[in-house]
Amino acid sequence: MVEVKSIEKSFGKLTVLKGVTVQIPKGKVIAILGPNGSGKTTLIKCILGLVIPDKGDILIGGENIKNNWKYRNNIGYLPQIARFPENLTVSELFRMIQDLRKNQNPKNNPEQTCSQFVSLFQIQSFLNKPLRSLSGGTRQKVNVILALMFNPDLYIFDEPTVGLDPISCVRFKETVLKEKNNGKTILLTTHILSEVEEMSDEIIFLLEGKIYYQGSPKELMANKQENTLEKAIAKMLEENEQKNTN
Ligand code: ADP
Ligand code: MG
């Protein structure tokens, strides 16, 4: 579905991605993990064409994304930090985005999908409120619904569950697994490793601009002889620290 080949990206003197190569297979949930500042959002933005890599290529569905914008029609993106037109109401925002994306997927009925998610995430009573008046969690629910509304083949979620209440987290995770079972590909970042254990087929662990580990969470736990992903990752990083100090 997505092929990232030898991507390099610097911002001024700071090299954020130092030759990242990953294959993201169709129909899987892939989690990009790594400490703050390790380049997760930058990698995601490269895939979206929002950041242009200095070197390397990205192919989606076999096609290079360079100078090619059409592939974005088939992506549902949840940005890490959503900025909304604050004076619009929630339903005005939904309608505006539906209007902008209306010709992208003729099989899709975004109004219907949207109202299903409005009920699922319980935001009916906020539909007529201006976005500036919403709490952080409700804003995140709006962000989630905007990413889910268009029935795309590829979802990219940058820290989707930040600020969500427990019921909404559970419903979000169920939605992700349901979409996966519908053959969709899901790429996400999160710091909540229990979520990764529950949802992800594979993890990509970024460290200092490179892929430090790629494989299934189960494999990593077995390999490190730990019963949680959190402990397994901690062990992996501690071993790395020891190697570097020796
Ligand atoms: P993560 O999502 O893993 O926390 P990011 O990809 O957001 O990390 O950022 C990686 C590094 O790149 C950080 O040090 C960040 O400050 C820097 N960075 C990201 N975007 C820009 C930008 N547009 N201009 C300058 N530096 C940036
Ligand atoms: Mg980030």
PDB file of C-alpha atoms and ligand atoms in Angstrom:
ATOM      1  CA  MET A   1       0.000   0.000   0.000  1.00  0.00           C
ATOM      2  CA  VAL A   2       2.689   2.514   1.072  1.00  0.00           C
ATOM      3  CA  GLU A   3       6.381   2.166   0.265  1.00  0.00           C
ATOM      4  CA  VAL A   4       8.826   4.581   1.845  1.00  0.00           C
ATOM      5  CA  LYS A   5      12.268   4.328   0.276  1.00  0.00           C
ATOM      6  CA  SER A   6      15.401   5.841   1.828  1.00  0.00           C
ATOM      7  CA  ILE A   7      13.730   9.055   2.988  1.00  0.00           C
ATOM      8  CA  GLU A   8      15.958  11.793   4.343  1.00  0.00           C
ATOM      9  CA  LYS A   9      14.711  15.071   5.759  1.00  0.00           C
ATOM     10  CA  SER A  10      16.455  17.957   7.495  1.00  0.00           C
ATOM     11  CA  PHE A  11      15.068  21.181   8.877  1.00  0.00           C
ATOM     12  CA  GLY A  12      18.035  23.549   8.686  1.00  0.00           C
ATOM     13  CA  LYS A  13      20.879  21.889  10.583  1.00  0.00           C
ATOM     14  CA  LEU A  14      18.621  19.335  12.251  1.00  0.00           C
ATOM     15  CA  THR A  15      18.465  16.017  10.396  1.00  0.00           C
ATOM     16  CA  VAL A  16      15.187  14.406  11.414  1.00  0.00           C
ATOM     17  CA  LEU A  17      14.978  11.394   9.077  1.00  0.00           C
ATOM     18  CA  LYS A  18      18.242   9.680   8.130  1.00  0.00           C
ATOM     19  CA  GLY A  19      17.305   7.141   5.507  1.00  0.00           C
ATOM     20  CA  VAL A  20      13.986   5.609   6.482  1.00  0.00           C
ATOM     21  CA  THR A  21      12.708   2.656   4.452  1.00  0.00           C
ATOM     22  CA  VAL A  22       9.391   1.018   5.329  1.00  0.00           C
ATOM     23  CA  GLN A  23       6.720  -1.022   3.646  1.00  0.00           C
ATOM     24  CA  ILE A  24       3.204  -0.613   4.909  1.00  0.00           C
ATOM     25  CA  PRO A  25       1.120  -3.570   3.754  1.00  0.00           C
ATOM     26  CA  LYS A  26      -2.544  -3.253   2.840  1.00  0.00           C
ATOM     27  CA  GLY A  27      -5.080  -4.366   5.422  1.00  0.00           C
ATOM     28  CA  LYS A  28      -2.825  -3.963   8.462  1.00  0.00           C
ATOM     29  CA  VAL A  29      -2.588  -1.665  11.448  1.00  0.00           C
ATOM     30  CA  ILE A  30       0.910  -0.257  11.749  1.00  0.00           C
ATOM     31  CA  ALA A  31       2.031   1.828  14.723  1.00  0.00           C
ATOM     32  CA  ILE A  32       4.908   4.282  14.436  1.00  0.00           C
ATOM     33  CA  LEU A  33       6.526   4.595  17.856  1.00  0.00           C
ATOM     34  CA  GLY A  34       9.455   6.554  19.210  1.00  0.00           C
ATOM     35  CA  PRO A  35      10.356   9.254  21.707  1.00  0.00           C
ATOM     36  CA  ASN A  36       9.187  12.845  21.304  1.00  0.00           C
ATOM     37  CA  GLY A  37      11.017  14.482  18.443  1.00  0.00           C
ATOM     38  CA  SER A  38      12.057  11.208  16.822  1.00  0.00           C
ATOM     39  CA  GLY A  39      10.406  12.133  13.525  1.00  0.00           C
ATOM     40  CA  LYS A  40       7.056  10.317  13.655  1.00  0.00           C
ATOM     41  CA  THR A  41       4.991  13.310  12.565  1.00  0.00           C
ATOM     42  CA  THR A  42       7.598  14.277   9.966  1.00  0.00           C
ATOM     43  CA  LEU A  43       7.435  10.777   8.447  1.00  0.00           C
ATOM     44  CA  ILE A  44       3.633  10.935   8.370  1.00  0.00           C
ATOM     45  CA  LYS A  45       3.711  14.377   6.765  1.00  0.00           C
ATOM     46  CA  CYS A  46       6.115  13.087   4.102  1.00  0.00           C
ATOM     47  CA  ILE A  47       3.609  10.351   3.235  1.00  0.00           C
ATOM     48  CA  LEU A  48       0.878  12.988   3.013  1.00  0.00           C
ATOM     49  CA  GLY A  49       3.014  15.271   0.848  1.00  0.00           C
ATOM     50  CA  LEU A  50       2.854  18.009   3.507  1.00  0.00           C
ATOM     51  CA  VAL A  51       6.614  17.797   4.045  1.00  0.00           C
ATOM     52  CA  ILE A  52       8.819  17.256   0.995  1.00  0.00           C
ATOM     53  CA  PRO A  53      11.719  14.875   1.700  1.00  0.00           C
ATOM     54  CA  ASP A  54      15.248  15.935   0.682  1.00  0.00           C
ATOM     55  CA  LYS A  55      15.991  12.451  -0.640  1.00  0.00           C
ATOM     56  CA  GLY A  56      14.162   9.205  -1.291  1.00  0.00           C
ATOM     57  CA  ASP A  57      10.822   8.219  -2.757  1.00  0.00           C
ATOM     58  CA  ILE A  58       7.361   7.401  -1.500  1.00  0.00           C
ATOM     59  CA  LEU A  59       5.044   5.170  -3.479  1.00  0.00           C
ATOM     60  CA  ILE A  60       1.369   4.701  -2.728  1.00  0.00           C
ATOM     61  CA  GLY A  61      -0.445   1.954  -4.583  1.00  0.00           C
ATOM     62  CA  GLY A  62       2.709   1.603  -6.716  1.00  0.00           C
ATOM     63  CA  GLU A  63       2.723   5.271  -7.813  1.00  0.00           C
ATOM     64  CA  ASN A  64       5.289   7.849  -6.822  1.00  0.00           C
ATOM     65  CA  ILE A  65       3.604  10.679  -4.910  1.00  0.00           C
ATOM     66  CA  LYS A  66       5.944  13.328  -6.317  1.00  0.00           C
ATOM     67  CA  ASN A  67       3.871  15.954  -8.165  1.00  0.00           C
ATOM     68  CA  ASN A  68       0.823  13.774  -7.809  1.00  0.00           C
ATOM     69  CA  TRP A  69      -1.923  14.858  -5.439  1.00  0.00           C
ATOM     70  CA  LYS A  70      -4.790  12.558  -6.360  1.00  0.00           C
ATOM     71  CA  TYR A  71      -3.798   9.816  -3.920  1.00  0.00           C
ATOM     72  CA  ARG A  72      -4.721  12.114  -1.043  1.00  0.00           C
ATOM     73  CA  ASN A  73      -8.402  11.753  -1.933  1.00  0.00           C
ATOM     74  CA  ASN A  74      -8.149   8.242  -0.607  1.00  0.00           C
ATOM     75  CA  ILE A  75      -6.640   9.145   2.773  1.00  0.00           C
ATOM     76  CA  GLY A  76      -8.341  10.005   6.056  1.00  0.00           C
ATOM     77  CA  TYR A  77      -5.854  12.054   8.082  1.00  0.00           C
ATOM     78  CA  LEU A  78      -6.052  12.995  11.726  1.00  0.00           C
ATOM     79  CA  PRO A  79      -3.422  15.660  12.447  1.00  0.00           C
ATOM     80  CA  GLN A  80      -1.677  15.703  15.818  1.00  0.00           C
ATOM     81  CA  ILE A  81      -2.712  19.312  16.351  1.00  0.00           C
ATOM     82  CA  ALA A  82      -5.983  20.214  14.669  1.00  0.00           C
ATOM     83  CA  ARG A  83      -6.654  23.851  13.887  1.00  0.00           C
ATOM     84  CA  PHE A  84     -10.265  24.659  13.134  1.00  0.00           C
ATOM     85  CA  PRO A  85     -12.044  27.809  11.961  1.00  0.00           C
ATOM     86  CA  GLU A  86     -13.088  28.700  15.489  1.00  0.00           C
ATOM     87  CA  ASN A  87     -16.213  30.693  14.656  1.00  0.00           C
ATOM     88  CA  LEU A  88     -17.881  27.837  12.732  1.00  0.00           C
ATOM     89  CA  THR A  89     -20.155  25.407  14.518  1.00  0.00           C
ATOM     90  CA  VAL A  90     -19.299  21.700  14.501  1.00  0.00           C
ATOM     91  CA  SER A  91     -21.986  20.885  11.932  1.00  0.00           C
ATOM     92  CA  GLU A  92     -20.921  23.820   9.717  1.00  0.00           C
ATOM     93  CA  LEU A  93     -17.366  22.459   9.776  1.00  0.00           C
ATOM     94  CA  PHE A  94     -18.558  18.940   8.885  1.00  0.00           C
ATOM     95  CA  ARG A  95     -20.635  20.329   6.015  1.00  0.00           C
ATOM     96  CA  MET A  96     -17.790  22.483   4.746  1.00  0.00           C
ATOM     97  CA  ILE A  97     -15.345  19.555   4.628  1.00  0.00           C
ATOM     98  CA  GLN A  98     -17.977  17.282   3.057  1.00  0.00           C
ATOM     99  CA  ASP A  99     -18.480  19.926   0.402  1.00  0.00           C
ATOM    100  CA  LEU A 100     -14.738  20.192  -0.272  1.00  0.00           C
ATOM    101  CA  ARG A 101     -14.296  16.433  -0.599  1.00  0.00           C
ATOM    102  CA  LYS A 102     -17.647  15.562  -2.188  1.00  0.00           C
ATOM    103  CA  ASN A 103     -16.429  14.407  -5.580  1.00  0.00           C
ATOM    104  CA  GLN A 104     -13.625  12.262  -4.292  1.00  0.00           C
ATOM    105  CA  ASN A 105     -15.364   8.962  -3.747  1.00  0.00           C
ATOM    106  CA  PRO A 106     -18.701   8.441  -5.489  1.00  0.00           C
ATOM    107  CA  LYS A 107     -19.431   5.245  -3.530  1.00  0.00           C
ATOM    108  CA  ASN A 108     -19.248   7.120  -0.286  1.00  0.00           C
ATOM    109  CA  ASN A 109     -21.964   8.893   1.656  1.00  0.00           C
ATOM    110  CA  PRO A 110     -20.088  11.165   4.071  1.00  0.00           C
ATOM    111  CA  GLU A 111     -23.266  12.701   5.576  1.00  0.00           C
ATOM    112  CA  GLN A 112     -24.464   9.282   6.653  1.00  0.00           C
ATOM    113  CA  THR A 113     -21.037   8.127   7.886  1.00  0.00           C
ATOM    114  CA  CYS A 114     -20.636  11.392   9.773  1.00  0.00           C
ATOM    115  CA  SER A 115     -23.951  11.083  11.589  1.00  0.00           C
ATOM    116  CA  GLN A 116     -23.102   7.497  12.598  1.00  0.00           C
ATOM    117  CA  PHE A 117     -19.863   8.689  14.196  1.00  0.00           C
ATOM    118  CA  VAL A 118     -21.575  11.700  15.782  1.00  0.00           C
ATOM    119  CA  SER A 119     -23.780   9.207  17.631  1.00  0.00           C
ATOM    120  CA  LEU A 120     -20.948   6.778  18.355  1.00  0.00           C
ATOM    121  CA  PHE A 121     -18.814   9.500  19.949  1.00  0.00           C
ATOM    122  CA  GLN A 122     -21.804  11.214  21.570  1.00  0.00           C
ATOM    123  CA  ILE A 123     -21.352  14.732  20.258  1.00  0.00           C
ATOM    124  CA  GLN A 124     -24.950  15.406  19.148  1.00  0.00           C
ATOM    125  CA  SER A 125     -25.366  18.169  21.732  1.00  0.00           C
ATOM    126  CA  PHE A 126     -22.272  20.007  20.444  1.00  0.00           C
ATOM    127  CA  LEU A 127     -23.258  20.156  16.763  1.00  0.00           C
ATOM    128  CA  ASN A 128     -24.549  23.721  16.985  1.00  0.00           C
ATOM    129  CA  LYS A 129     -21.782  25.023  19.213  1.00  0.00           C
ATOM    130  CA  PRO A 130     -18.897  27.078  17.805  1.00  0.00           C
ATOM    131  CA  LEU A 131     -15.607  25.200  17.745  1.00  0.00           C
ATOM    132  CA  ARG A 132     -13.950  27.772  20.017  1.00  0.00           C
ATOM    133  CA  SER A 133     -16.268  26.749  22.871  1.00  0.00           C
ATOM    134  CA  LEU A 134     -15.388  23.027  22.818  1.00  0.00           C
ATOM    135  CA  SER A 135     -13.251  21.226  25.387  1.00  0.00           C
ATOM    136  CA  GLY A 136     -10.062  19.490  24.260  1.00  0.00           C
ATOM    137  CA  GLY A 137     -11.662  16.049  24.279  1.00  0.00           C
ATOM    138  CA  THR A 138     -14.659  17.143  22.230  1.00  0.00           C
ATOM    139  CA  ARG A 139     -12.355  18.876  19.722  1.00  0.00           C
ATOM    140  CA  GLN A 140     -10.455  15.601  19.412  1.00  0.00           C
ATOM    141  CA  LYS A 141     -13.722  13.766  18.722  1.00  0.00           C
ATOM    142  CA  VAL A 142     -14.429  16.245  15.915  1.00  0.00           C
ATOM    143  CA  ASN A 143     -10.892  15.622  14.616  1.00  0.00           C
ATOM    144  CA  VAL A 144     -11.490  11.848  14.730  1.00  0.00           C
ATOM    145  CA  ILE A 145     -14.806  12.123  12.863  1.00  0.00           C
ATOM    146  CA  LEU A 146     -13.264  14.285  10.124  1.00  0.00           C
ATOM    147  CA  ALA A 147     -10.672  11.551   9.531  1.00  0.00           C
ATOM    148  CA  LEU A 148     -13.240   8.733   9.504  1.00  0.00           C
ATOM    149  CA  MET A 149     -15.951  10.392   7.440  1.00  0.00           C
ATOM    150  CA  PHE A 150     -14.883   9.663   3.862  1.00  0.00           C
ATOM    151  CA  ASN A 151     -14.432   5.905   3.859  1.00  0.00           C
ATOM    152  CA  PRO A 152     -10.866   6.008   2.453  1.00  0.00           C
ATOM    153  CA  ASP A 153      -8.584   2.998   1.919  1.00  0.00           C
ATOM    154  CA  LEU A 154      -5.792   4.504   4.019  1.00  0.00           C
ATOM    155  CA  TYR A 155      -6.123   6.107   7.439  1.00  0.00           C
ATOM    156  CA  ILE A 156      -3.318   8.085   9.029  1.00  0.00           C
ATOM    157  CA  PHE A 157      -3.914   8.953  12.679  1.00  0.00           C
ATOM    158  CA  ASP A 158      -1.333  11.072  14.528  1.00  0.00           C
ATOM    159  CA  GLU A 159      -1.945  10.469  18.259  1.00  0.00           C
ATOM    160  CA  PRO A 160      -5.680   9.914  17.834  1.00  0.00           C
ATOM    161  CA  THR A 161      -6.649   9.040  21.404  1.00  0.00           C
ATOM    162  CA  VAL A 162      -5.039  12.030  23.155  1.00  0.00           C
ATOM    163  CA  GLY A 163      -7.742  13.663  25.270  1.00  0.00           C
ATOM    164  CA  LEU A 164     -10.447  11.082  24.533  1.00  0.00           C
ATOM    165  CA  ASP A 165     -12.454   9.681  27.447  1.00  0.00           C
ATOM    166  CA  PRO A 166     -12.258   5.903  28.059  1.00  0.00           C
ATOM    167  CA  ILE A 167     -15.522   5.042  26.266  1.00  0.00           C
ATOM    168  CA  SER A 168     -14.465   7.015  23.209  1.00  0.00           C
ATOM    169  CA  CYS A 169     -11.025   5.364  23.268  1.00  0.00           C
ATOM    170  CA  VAL A 170     -12.648   1.934  23.283  1.00  0.00           C
ATOM    171  CA  ARG A 171     -15.010   2.936  20.455  1.00  0.00           C
ATOM    172  CA  PHE A 172     -12.162   4.394  18.456  1.00  0.00           C
ATOM    173  CA  LYS A 173     -10.114   1.193  18.797  1.00  0.00           C
ATOM    174  CA  GLU A 174     -13.133  -0.911  17.805  1.00  0.00           C
ATOM    175  CA  THR A 175     -13.616   1.310  14.755  1.00  0.00           C
ATOM    176  CA  VAL A 176      -9.973   0.868  13.746  1.00  0.00           C
ATOM    177  CA  LEU A 177     -10.213  -2.927  13.993  1.00  0.00           C
ATOM    178  CA  LYS A 178     -13.495  -2.927  12.072  1.00  0.00           C
ATOM    179  CA  GLU A 179     -11.977  -0.849   9.297  1.00  0.00           C
ATOM    180  CA  LYS A 180      -8.978  -3.170   9.205  1.00  0.00           C
ATOM    181  CA  ASN A 181     -11.364  -6.096   8.769  1.00  0.00           C
ATOM    182  CA  ASN A 182     -12.882  -4.165   5.855  1.00  0.00           C
ATOM    183  CA  GLY A 183      -9.451  -4.300   4.209  1.00  0.00           C
ATOM    184  CA  LYS A 184      -8.373  -0.774   5.124  1.00  0.00           C
ATOM    185  CA  THR A 185      -4.780   0.155   5.958  1.00  0.00           C
ATOM    186  CA  ILE A 186      -4.171   2.095   9.166  1.00  0.00           C
ATOM    187  CA  LEU A 187      -1.021   3.957  10.114  1.00  0.00           C
ATOM    188  CA  LEU A 188      -0.991   5.539  13.540  1.00  0.00           C
ATOM    189  CA  THR A 189       1.216   7.007  16.219  1.00  0.00           C
ATOM    190  CA  THR A 190       0.558   6.847  19.947  1.00  0.00           C
ATOM    191  CA  HIS A 191       2.428   6.812  23.234  1.00  0.00           C
ATOM    192  CA  ILE A 192      -0.081   4.430  24.812  1.00  0.00           C
ATOM    193  CA  LEU A 193       1.523   1.055  24.364  1.00  0.00           C
ATOM    194  CA  SER A 194      -1.435  -0.977  25.612  1.00  0.00           C
ATOM    195  CA  GLU A 195      -3.314   0.455  22.613  1.00  0.00           C
ATOM    196  CA  VAL A 196      -0.566  -0.719  20.312  1.00  0.00           C
ATOM    197  CA  GLU A 197      -0.769  -4.208  21.790  1.00  0.00           C
ATOM    198  CA  GLU A 198      -4.522  -4.235  21.243  1.00  0.00           C
ATOM    199  CA  MET A 199      -4.579  -2.842  17.710  1.00  0.00           C
ATOM    200  CA  SER A 200      -1.326  -3.151  15.830  1.00  0.00           C
ATOM    201  CA  ASP A 201      -0.036  -5.915  13.625  1.00  0.00           C
ATOM    202  CA  GLU A 202       3.339  -4.296  13.394  1.00  0.00           C
ATOM    203  CA  ILE A 203       5.374  -1.568  15.040  1.00  0.00           C
ATOM    204  CA  ILE A 204       7.954   0.715  13.516  1.00  0.00           C
ATOM    205  CA  PHE A 205      10.171   2.168  16.236  1.00  0.00           C
ATOM    206  CA  LEU A 206      11.970   5.365  15.227  1.00  0.00           C
ATOM    207  CA  LEU A 207      15.059   6.450  17.104  1.00  0.00           C
ATOM    208  CA  GLU A 208      17.344   9.310  16.149  1.00  0.00           C
ATOM    209  CA  GLY A 209      16.023   9.433  12.616  1.00  0.00           C
ATOM    210  CA  LYS A 210      16.367   5.737  11.843  1.00  0.00           C
ATOM    211  CA  ILE A 211      14.206   2.662  12.157  1.00  0.00           C
ATOM    212  CA  TYR A 212      15.431   1.007  15.301  1.00  0.00           C
ATOM    213  CA  TYR A 213      12.986  -1.878  15.298  1.00  0.00           C
ATOM    214  CA  GLN A 214      10.331  -3.160  12.938  1.00  0.00           C
ATOM    215  CA  GLY A 215       8.196  -6.197  13.636  1.00  0.00           C
ATOM    216  CA  SER A 216       5.160  -7.431  15.488  1.00  0.00           C
ATOM    217  CA  PRO A 217       4.604  -6.421  19.133  1.00  0.00           C
ATOM    218  CA  LYS A 218       4.355 -10.121  20.027  1.00  0.00           C
ATOM    219  CA  GLU A 219       7.746 -10.879  18.472  1.00  0.00           C
ATOM    220  CA  LEU A 220       9.375  -8.064  20.418  1.00  0.00           C
ATOM    221  CA  MET A 221       7.820  -9.184  23.708  1.00  0.00           C
ATOM    222  CA  ALA A 222       8.922 -12.785  23.076  1.00  0.00           C
ATOM    223  CA  ASN A 223      12.381 -11.681  22.052  1.00  0.00           C
ATOM    224  CA  LYS A 224      12.837  -9.557  25.190  1.00  0.00           C
ATOM    225  CA  GLN A 225      11.034 -12.090  27.389  1.00  0.00           C
ATOM    226  CA  GLU A 226       8.610  -9.507  28.722  1.00  0.00           C
ATOM    227  CA  ASN A 227       4.852  -9.779  29.055  1.00  0.00           C
ATOM    228  CA  THR A 228       4.018  -6.192  28.117  1.00  0.00           C
ATOM    229  CA  LEU A 229       5.109  -4.132  25.143  1.00  0.00           C
ATOM    230  CA  GLU A 230       6.036  -1.282  27.472  1.00  0.00           C
ATOM    231  CA  LYS A 231       8.553  -3.456  29.345  1.00  0.00           C
ATOM    232  CA  ALA A 232       9.883  -4.957  26.109  1.00  0.00           C
ATOM    233  CA  ILE A 233      10.511  -1.512  24.596  1.00  0.00           C
ATOM    234  CA  ALA A 234      12.084  -0.259  27.823  1.00  0.00           C
ATOM    235  CA  LYS A 235      14.433  -3.281  27.791  1.00  0.00           C
ATOM    236  CA  MET A 236      15.312  -2.682  24.134  1.00  0.00           C
ATOM    237  CA  LEU A 237      16.164   0.968  24.860  1.00  0.00           C
ATOM    238  CA  GLU A 238      18.132   0.134  28.004  1.00  0.00           C
ATOM    239  CA  GLU A 239      20.190  -2.412  26.080  1.00  0.00           C
ATOM    240  CA  ASN A 240      20.833   0.284  23.490  1.00  0.00           C
ATOM    241  CA  GLU A 241      21.967   2.719  26.209  1.00  0.00           C
ATOM    242  CA  GLN A 242      24.339   0.126  27.637  1.00  0.00           C
ATOM    243  CA  LYS A 243      25.771  -0.594  24.203  1.00  0.00           C
ATOM    244  CA  ASN A 244      26.397   3.121  23.695  1.00  0.00           C
ATOM    245  CA  THR A 245      28.147   3.627  27.040  1.00  0.00           C
ATOM    246  CA  ASN A 246      30.394   0.555  26.696  1.00  0.00           C
TER     247      ASN A 246
HETATM  248  P1  ADP B   1       7.568  13.417  16.742  1.00  0.00           P
HETATM  249  O1  ADP B   1       6.270  13.471  16.008  1.00  0.00           O
HETATM  250  O2  ADP B   1       8.245  12.081  16.700  1.00  0.00           O
HETATM  251  O3  ADP B   1       7.454  13.915  18.153  1.00  0.00           O
HETATM  252  P2  ADP B   1       8.389  15.434  14.821  1.00  0.00           P
HETATM  253  O4  ADP B   1       8.435  14.712  13.527  1.00  0.00           O
HETATM  254  O5  ADP B   1       7.230  16.324  15.075  1.00  0.00           O
HETATM  255  O6  ADP B   1       8.595  14.408  16.025  1.00  0.00           O
HETATM  256  O7  ADP B   1       9.689  16.331  14.950  1.00  0.00           O
HETATM  257  C1  ADP B   1      10.995  15.816  14.808  1.00  0.00           C
HETATM  258  C2  ADP B   1      11.989  16.958  14.964  1.00  0.00           C
HETATM  259  O8  ADP B   1      11.878  17.840  13.851  1.00  0.00           O
HETATM  260  C3  ADP B   1      11.756  17.825  16.204  1.00  0.00           C
HETATM  261  O9  ADP B   1      13.005  18.171  16.744  1.00  0.00           O
HETATM  262  C4  ADP B   1      11.023  19.030  15.652  1.00  0.00           C
HETATM  263  O10 ADP B   1      11.264  20.152  16.433  1.00  0.00           O
HETATM  264  C5  ADP B   1      11.616  19.155  14.271  1.00  0.00           C
HETATM  265  N1  ADP B   1      10.683  19.767  13.298  1.00  0.00           N
HETATM  266  C6  ADP B   1       9.514  19.218  12.878  1.00  0.00           C
HETATM  267  N2  ADP B   1       8.910  19.992  11.959  1.00  0.00           N
HETATM  268  C7  ADP B   1       9.725  21.069  11.795  1.00  0.00           C
HETATM  269  C8  ADP B   1       9.663  22.245  10.960  1.00  0.00           C
HETATM  270  N3  ADP B   1       8.641  22.436  10.124  1.00  0.00           N
HETATM  271  N4  ADP B   1      10.668  23.115  11.064  1.00  0.00           N
HETATM  272  C9  ADP B   1      11.721  22.911  11.899  1.00  0.00           C
HETATM  273  N5  ADP B   1      11.849  21.824  12.704  1.00  0.00           N
HETATM  274  C10 ADP B   1      10.861  20.913  12.647  1.00  0.00           C
HETATM  275 MG    MG B   2       4.370  13.952  16.563  1.00  0.00          MG
END
